[in-house]
Amino acid sequence: MHRRGVVTGLAAGLGMAVASSALADDAKDGKDAAKDKIDLPPFPADASAKQTMRLGARTLNYTVTVGALPVRDEKGRKVGEVVCTAYVLDGPRDVGRPVTFAFNGGPGAASVYLNLGAIGPKRVQFGAQGDAPSDSAVLVDNPGTWLDFSDMVFVDPIGTGYSRSLVELEETKKRFWSIKPDIEYLSRIVFDWLVKNGRMASPKYVVGESYGGFRVPRITRYLQTNLGVGVNGLVMVSPYLEPPADQAPDFSPMPWVITLPSMAAANYERQGKPLNAQTMAEVEAYARGEFVTDLMKGRRDPAAVQRIVQRVTAYTGLDPAFVQQSGGRIDSFTFLRELYRKEGRIGSWYDSNVTAQDPFPWSAQRRTGDTILDALIAPTTSAIVDLTTRIVGWKVEGRYNALSDEVGENWEKGVELQDAVTDLRQSVATDPKMRALIVHGYNDLSCPYFASKLIVDQMPEPDRIRLNLYPGGHMFYSRPGSMEAFRSDVMALFRAT
């Protein structure tokens, strides 16, 4: 999940427990100035529980541990606490066993989505057609887990999950809710966890989803060059790698170029066509060729406009009159509404073929949240809280923030996301043994796969930076076949490194 611009608003409230202030006495009177006070119950000590799961014919015994690591300022003052959930396979400690650090996006998303949806040992279903907020939050064994080939640590940035700032809002924004500090303190959390758990000599991997996919190359580079920690491999899941590529829609062709293939993929899926490289080759070639040329000609060339309208109508399955009215330039949110307007339904930005009833079908503007996001907050939050407090026994006071509006609303303004692709190029160039895997679902309009394809096509080292695509959307792993293929591709990455 990510936020557009610096970030696009995603979700549901943050209970940042930052207390406010006592009155300051006049220093000239010789009295001590009263400082803002934080009145929070302390976090409990780390808690662990033994667990088992079945993976095919195998039984995996593992330990899940929940606990917090401090974030300290330049003077050693504790200014924040980051909660991590770690899964470690039981048995003799092997220095060669990998450990993977996982980050979700937003900014404002906790790591629960990768944890309980994609790669953790247990999962709860979300992200597919028919999933609902009232679905059972009971965890089941996850056939897509990475636990058999890597231990895993899921990190919740400050303001997400139970992780919290211990300073007032303005300092919180400067220390945690800004692009550069975010990378720096999260990288230090990785370092501190490795030291605390005696894993500095283990092979190390990082994985991030959506805005987490932006974080991962930058964390990798910071670990590599500032903290002295080499990363063996990185996995970017539905990443938001180069946001400026979808800006300037009034004159740049890029917003339309990067979204058209995902719209076509959704249309092909509705027709029952398989989604693979062969199926997508034609629309990808059009998007990077004739489509760009005709878009740049604009209104001054009516023949170019008509060519665009004809091809875009065929690829998207939209009403030709609407495509004509739009000049073939289809905004993704408008696409989601127009596609199902006659049925009174609306599609998800994360997978346009996952739909729900539009509660305001006659409204001129969309007036409802996202189909997938609105359905996943309840089951994922309930499941992770139950795991943390009942199963593991980490008895924390406070609410769990799966998705936080407050983080996004207070995120640093006026600074565009940048340097993730630069850091990816430099990290791979610096380490000839490092490999990177970028993965997307074909139907994702929030982080369209074609943007990553255009980026990767410009990079050196094509054998060490791979792009793999699967049926589905942003959370393609909600589909069993795509989850299986994803797990297989990641296993290949681990073997190669």
XYZ file of C-alpha atoms in Angstrom:
497
model
C 0.000 0.000 0.000
C 1.225 3.462 -0.733
C 0.183 7.071 -0.833
C 0.315 9.060 -4.065
C 2.198 12.387 -4.438
C 4.404 12.149 -1.472
C 1.712 9.652 -0.575
C -1.964 8.871 -1.311
C -4.358 8.664 1.624
C -5.089 5.124 2.564
C -6.654 4.211 5.699
C -7.878 4.173 9.145
C -6.717 6.113 12.128
C -3.646 6.169 14.312
C -3.769 6.353 18.045
C -0.374 7.939 18.514
C -0.173 8.088 22.221
C 1.764 11.322 22.561
C 0.768 13.295 25.617
C 0.752 17.093 25.826
C 2.107 19.534 27.996
C 2.458 21.267 31.277
C 2.915 25.042 31.454
C 6.489 26.348 31.323
C 7.634 28.587 34.140
C 9.628 31.678 33.268
C 13.311 30.727 33.181
C 14.238 34.200 34.457
C 12.426 33.403 37.688
C 14.911 30.608 38.293
C 12.305 27.894 37.924
C 12.820 24.829 35.788
C 10.878 24.887 32.533
C 8.278 22.172 32.512
C 8.604 19.877 29.541
C 6.006 18.014 27.536
C 5.412 14.747 29.289
C 4.747 11.359 27.823
C 2.521 9.322 30.113
C 2.409 5.864 28.547
C 2.422 2.472 30.208
C 5.761 0.763 29.536
C 5.936 -1.991 26.983
C 6.218 -5.488 28.453
C 9.383 -7.538 28.097
C 9.763 -9.623 24.954
C 7.438 -12.622 24.881
C 7.829 -15.891 22.955
C 5.694 -18.903 22.133
C 6.450 -22.272 20.531
C 4.370 -22.974 17.445
C 4.055 -25.567 14.684
C 2.770 -25.580 11.135
C 2.386 -28.031 8.279
C 4.083 -27.215 4.982
C 3.279 -29.932 2.488
C 4.374 -33.186 4.097
C 6.646 -31.437 6.599
C 6.037 -30.173 10.130
C 7.896 -26.971 10.986
C 8.535 -26.170 14.644
C 9.321 -22.547 15.312
C 9.338 -19.809 17.940
C 7.469 -16.538 17.490
C 8.743 -13.589 19.529
C 7.173 -10.153 19.920
C 9.103 -7.291 21.468
C 10.276 -3.719 21.083
C 13.594 -2.129 20.182
C 14.374 1.433 21.267
C 15.125 4.338 18.958
C 17.537 6.790 20.571
C 18.549 10.315 19.683
C 22.068 11.705 19.455
C 22.308 11.985 23.264
C 21.031 8.486 23.972
C 17.527 9.595 24.955
C 14.869 7.045 23.990
C 12.567 8.798 21.500
C 10.642 5.846 20.095
C 9.958 2.131 20.328
C 9.668 -0.164 17.308
C 7.802 -3.434 17.717
C 9.025 -6.462 15.776
C 7.485 -9.895 15.315
C 10.108 -12.572 14.639
C 9.724 -16.176 13.512
C 12.751 -18.418 14.078
C 12.830 -22.085 13.094
C 13.633 -24.334 16.042
C 16.750 -26.486 16.097
C 20.501 -25.977 16.332
C 21.509 -22.399 15.534
C 23.207 -22.428 12.129
C 25.155 -19.311 11.258
C 24.340 -19.987 7.618
C 20.566 -19.802 8.094
C 19.191 -16.624 6.448
C 17.126 -13.983 8.203
C 14.699 -11.748 6.296
C 13.451 -8.318 7.417
C 9.992 -7.337 6.140
C 8.444 -3.887 5.722
C 5.058 -2.810 4.414
C 4.265 0.581 3.007
C 1.848 3.468 3.262
C 3.665 5.233 4.795
C 1.329 4.277 7.590
C 0.973 0.530 7.031
C 2.077 -2.031 9.578
C 3.863 -5.206 8.492
C 0.780 -7.366 9.117
C -0.016 -7.695 5.395
C 3.230 -9.406 4.446
C 3.162 -11.272 7.760
C -0.359 -12.717 7.794
C -1.104 -12.544 4.086
C 2.015 -13.415 2.130
C 5.064 -14.975 3.777
C 4.597 -15.615 7.504
C 3.931 -19.139 8.826
C 0.252 -18.364 9.459
C -2.200 -16.397 7.400
C -5.686 -14.957 7.233
C -7.421 -14.577 3.880
C -7.836 -11.081 2.396
C -7.522 -9.223 -0.892
C -9.739 -11.388 -3.126
C -13.294 -11.136 -4.409
C -15.798 -11.994 -1.684
C -13.516 -11.316 1.299
C -15.328 -9.347 3.998
C -14.538 -7.475 7.238
C -16.557 -10.031 9.222
C -14.569 -13.007 7.910
C -12.964 -15.248 10.498
C -9.720 -13.960 11.980
C -8.558 -17.473 12.892
C -5.052 -18.075 11.543
C -4.281 -21.112 9.409
C -1.029 -22.593 8.089
C 0.363 -20.619 5.169
C 1.507 -22.687 2.155
C 3.349 -19.617 0.823
C 5.564 -19.106 3.867
C 9.313 -18.570 3.630
C 9.953 -20.083 7.063
C 11.450 -23.322 5.733
C 14.323 -21.393 4.097
C 14.560 -18.192 6.175
C 13.838 -16.834 9.622
C 11.748 -13.672 9.399
C 11.435 -10.384 11.273
C 8.416 -8.168 10.586
C 9.051 -4.515 11.452
C 6.329 -1.973 12.248
C 7.536 1.616 11.708
C 6.712 4.297 14.262
C 2.991 5.077 14.239
C 2.009 1.657 12.878
C 1.179 -1.539 14.702
C 2.042 -0.939 18.342
C 5.218 1.028 17.528
C 5.179 4.477 19.054
C 6.928 7.792 19.370
C 7.901 9.012 22.814
C 8.210 12.670 21.811
C 5.666 15.311 20.906
C 4.203 15.629 17.430
C 6.565 18.169 15.858
C 9.628 16.192 16.890
C 7.928 12.958 15.817
C 7.431 14.379 12.329
C 11.100 15.342 12.056
C 12.504 12.117 13.481
C 10.175 9.514 11.981
C 7.692 10.834 9.420
C 10.065 11.990 6.726
C 11.764 10.040 3.948
C 15.410 10.247 5.009
C 14.933 9.714 8.786
C 12.551 6.847 8.042
C 15.287 4.992 6.152
C 17.919 5.745 8.766
C 16.099 4.650 11.912
C 14.597 1.543 10.278
C 18.051 0.529 9.053
C 19.314 0.920 12.605
C 16.469 -1.319 13.830
C 17.724 -4.028 11.461
C 21.251 -3.579 12.809
C 20.105 -3.640 16.436
C 17.992 -6.767 15.965
C 20.934 -8.588 14.388
C 23.214 -7.652 17.276
C 20.654 -8.445 19.984
C 19.930 -11.883 18.511
C 23.477 -12.843 17.513
C 22.688 -12.998 13.790
C 25.216 -10.568 12.333
C 26.983 -13.433 10.526
C 23.765 -14.803 8.984
C 22.843 -14.199 5.333
C 20.500 -11.202 5.266
C 17.546 -10.360 3.045
C 15.024 -7.533 2.989
C 11.514 -7.535 1.542
C 9.097 -4.645 1.181
C 5.623 -4.221 -0.235
C 4.340 -1.084 -2.011
C 5.975 1.924 -0.309
C 7.941 -0.763 1.505
C 9.281 -1.592 -1.957
C 10.581 1.992 -2.088
C 12.106 1.576 1.383
C 13.939 -1.677 0.667
C 16.578 -0.491 -1.869
C 17.299 2.552 0.268
C 17.582 0.523 3.482
C 19.841 -1.924 1.664
C 22.140 0.870 0.527
C 22.187 2.525 3.957
C 23.013 -0.777 5.663
C 25.705 -1.461 3.097
C 27.483 1.891 3.236
C 26.615 3.463 6.629
C 26.120 0.608 9.077
C 28.454 -2.005 7.610
C 25.840 -4.689 7.020
C 25.850 -6.527 3.701
C 22.516 -7.637 2.259
C 22.463 -10.780 0.132
C 19.220 -10.146 -1.651
C 16.137 -7.958 -1.752
C 12.547 -8.546 -2.824
C 10.242 -5.699 -3.832
C 6.557 -6.675 -3.787
C 4.237 -4.440 -5.851
C 6.757 -1.634 -5.313
C 6.271 2.093 -5.706
C 9.769 2.595 -7.109
C 9.760 5.800 -9.105
C 6.673 7.907 -8.268
C 7.558 10.924 -10.437
C 6.879 8.689 -13.451
C 3.119 9.094 -12.938
C 3.092 12.853 -12.404
C 2.236 15.672 -14.868
C -0.761 13.970 -16.541
C -1.700 17.091 -18.532
C 1.296 16.851 -20.817
C 3.364 13.788 -19.967
C 2.337 10.475 -21.538
C 3.711 8.459 -18.620
C 0.592 8.315 -16.403
C -1.379 6.759 -19.252
C 1.468 4.564 -20.494
C 2.118 2.835 -17.178
C -1.544 2.119 -16.354
C -2.874 0.916 -19.730
C -1.341 -2.598 -19.556
C -2.886 -3.220 -16.116
C -6.285 -2.096 -17.394
C -5.870 -4.436 -20.353
C -4.847 -7.291 -18.058
C -8.033 -6.869 -16.049
C -10.057 -6.893 -19.269
C -8.312 -10.049 -20.515
C -9.000 -11.740 -17.191
C -12.702 -10.891 -17.446
C -12.660 -12.535 -20.868
C -11.056 -15.676 -19.443
C -7.707 -15.181 -21.142
C -4.566 -16.356 -19.314
C -2.314 -13.618 -18.011
C 1.264 -14.197 -19.102
C 4.024 -12.568 -21.095
C 2.584 -13.728 -24.409
C -0.874 -12.344 -23.678
C 0.499 -8.974 -22.582
C 3.117 -8.540 -25.307
C 0.871 -6.681 -27.755
C -0.460 -4.036 -25.345
C 3.002 -3.505 -23.840
C 4.479 -2.926 -27.297
C 1.664 -0.491 -28.117
C 2.057 1.343 -24.791
C 5.765 1.992 -25.259
C 5.480 2.734 -28.974
C 2.546 4.100 -30.969
C 0.604 5.082 -27.822
C 3.399 7.376 -26.625
C 3.780 8.939 -30.061
C 0.075 9.629 -30.485
C -0.323 10.928 -26.917
C 2.425 13.465 -27.533
C 0.617 14.764 -30.648
C -2.360 15.837 -28.544
C -5.503 17.579 -29.752
C -3.767 19.152 -32.739
C -3.839 15.781 -34.499
C -7.458 14.431 -34.592
C -6.327 11.280 -36.403
C -3.954 10.470 -33.525
C -6.762 10.978 -31.014
C -9.013 8.585 -32.913
C -6.291 5.944 -33.095
C -5.866 6.209 -29.321
C -9.613 5.962 -28.674
C -9.941 2.885 -30.863
C -7.041 1.000 -29.287
C -7.787 2.017 -25.684
C -11.427 0.959 -26.073
C -10.339 -2.447 -27.345
C -7.763 -2.972 -24.605
C -9.837 -1.791 -21.626
C -13.339 -2.973 -22.527
C -14.773 0.420 -21.582
C -17.739 2.117 -23.267
C -16.440 3.682 -26.529
C -18.379 6.888 -25.861
C -16.630 7.330 -22.520
C -13.210 6.627 -24.036
C -13.954 9.167 -26.786
C -14.988 11.742 -24.197
C -11.742 11.110 -22.294
C -9.552 11.231 -25.380
C -8.254 7.778 -24.481
C -6.641 9.171 -21.319
C -8.228 7.045 -18.615
C -7.613 7.990 -15.002
C -7.439 4.855 -12.863
C -10.086 5.934 -10.334
C -12.496 6.944 -13.077
C -11.792 3.620 -14.790
C -12.809 1.724 -11.637
C -16.158 3.513 -11.524
C -16.991 3.490 -15.224
C -16.130 -0.179 -15.650
C -18.984 -1.328 -13.427
C -21.294 1.692 -13.432
C -24.176 -0.180 -15.110
C -24.019 -2.878 -12.441
C -23.905 -0.332 -9.601
C -20.564 -1.685 -8.437
C -17.065 -0.292 -8.094
C -13.632 -1.888 -8.502
C -10.585 -1.777 -6.238
C -7.500 0.285 -7.023
C -5.482 -2.729 -5.904
C -7.228 -5.224 -8.199
C -9.855 -3.749 -10.500
C -11.655 -7.087 -10.858
C -12.361 -7.200 -7.113
C -15.620 -5.270 -6.780
C -18.183 -4.215 -4.195
C -21.532 -2.483 -4.270
C -21.274 1.255 -4.852
C -23.289 2.792 -1.977
C -23.766 6.018 -3.963
C -24.205 4.867 -7.582
C -25.896 8.089 -8.724
C -23.319 10.406 -7.235
C -21.165 12.375 -9.660
C -18.099 11.528 -7.592
C -16.916 8.370 -5.896
C -17.927 8.562 -2.228
C -16.695 5.281 -0.794
C -13.437 3.730 0.338
C -11.483 1.103 -1.536
C -13.110 -2.307 -1.961
C -10.076 -4.279 -0.785
C -8.794 -1.889 1.878
C -12.150 -1.554 3.590
C -12.443 -5.342 3.780
C -8.980 -6.218 5.061
C -8.487 -3.947 8.074
C -10.781 -5.872 10.429
C -9.615 -9.474 9.844
C -5.915 -8.590 9.728
C -6.072 -6.389 12.825
C -8.086 -8.937 14.807
C -5.758 -11.761 13.787
C -2.495 -9.972 14.662
C -3.849 -8.688 17.983
C -4.966 -12.208 18.901
C -1.569 -13.622 17.902
C 0.319 -10.965 19.847
C -1.711 -10.828 23.053
C -3.234 -14.293 23.449
C -0.983 -16.729 21.599
C 2.380 -15.083 22.234
C 1.299 -13.418 25.472
C 2.765 -9.965 24.854
C 0.195 -8.147 26.982
C 0.415 -4.620 25.656
C -1.893 -1.723 26.469
C -2.990 0.291 23.460
C -4.525 -0.194 20.055
C -2.961 -1.772 16.995
C -2.752 0.474 13.927
C -2.835 -1.594 10.756
C -3.227 1.477 8.532
C -2.755 5.027 9.757
C -4.107 8.231 8.296
C -2.183 10.299 10.827
C 1.193 9.093 9.621
C 0.309 10.049 6.046
C -1.254 13.354 6.998
C 1.840 14.347 8.974
C 4.391 12.950 6.538
C 6.936 15.443 5.225
C 5.301 17.625 2.589
C 6.826 18.947 -0.589
C 9.442 16.215 -0.956
C 9.014 13.731 -3.768
C 9.995 10.109 -3.374
C 13.310 9.589 -5.102
C 16.575 7.683 -5.091
C 15.157 4.163 -4.642
C 16.135 3.177 -8.179
C 19.482 4.947 -7.805
C 20.196 3.071 -4.567
C 19.119 -0.225 -6.163
C 21.532 0.290 -9.059
C 24.381 1.252 -6.740
C 23.816 -1.570 -4.248
C 23.842 -4.234 -6.937
C 26.875 -2.671 -8.638
C 28.768 -2.555 -5.337
C 28.049 -6.186 -4.460
C 28.518 -8.601 -7.394
C 26.830 -11.385 -5.402
C 23.643 -9.485 -4.547
C 20.431 -10.210 -6.441
C 17.102 -8.395 -6.517
C 13.609 -9.574 -7.395
C 10.746 -7.223 -8.277
C 7.278 -8.797 -8.373
C 3.880 -7.438 -9.367
C 0.317 -8.509 -10.033
C -0.897 -7.706 -13.529
C -4.142 -6.047 -12.345
C -2.658 -3.553 -9.876
C -3.477 0.092 -10.660
C -1.994 1.485 -7.440
C 1.546 0.410 -8.395
C 1.304 -0.619 -12.061
C 3.720 -3.325 -13.114
C 4.585 -1.586 -16.382
C 6.318 1.255 -14.514
C 8.710 -1.268 -12.988
C 9.162 -2.960 -16.354
C 10.194 0.305 -17.991
C 12.599 0.995 -15.106
C 14.191 -2.468 -15.182
C 14.606 -2.340 -18.951
C 16.958 0.632 -18.501
C 19.152 -1.074 -15.905
C 22.433 -2.925 -16.263
C 22.800 -6.389 -14.702
C 19.595 -7.908 -16.152
C 20.465 -11.318 -14.669
C 20.695 -9.924 -11.134
C 17.648 -7.624 -11.159
C 14.631 -9.644 -12.229
C 10.979 -8.714 -12.742
C 8.355 -11.458 -12.341
C 4.618 -11.015 -12.859
C 1.595 -12.958 -11.627
C -2.185 -12.990 -12.087
C -3.882 -10.799 -9.505
C -3.454 -7.313 -8.158
C -1.466 -5.536 -5.475
C -1.994 -8.468 -3.107
C -1.563 -11.086 -5.837
C -0.595 -13.535 -3.087
C -4.290 -13.745 -2.149
C -4.573 -16.124 -5.125
C -3.163 -19.604 -4.401
C -1.529 -20.049 -7.807
C 0.209 -16.684 -7.665
C 1.338 -17.272 -4.090
C 2.867 -20.615 -5.101
C 4.699 -19.057 -8.057
C 5.945 -16.192 -5.880
C 7.314 -18.587 -3.262
C 9.080 -20.603 -5.975
C 10.677 -17.471 -7.457
C 11.906 -16.287 -4.055
C 13.382 -19.714 -3.307
C 15.308 -19.426 -6.574
C 16.620 -16.024 -5.472
C 17.824 -17.463 -2.157
C 19.526 -20.368 -3.903
C 21.265 -17.981 -6.311
C 22.707 -15.890 -3.477
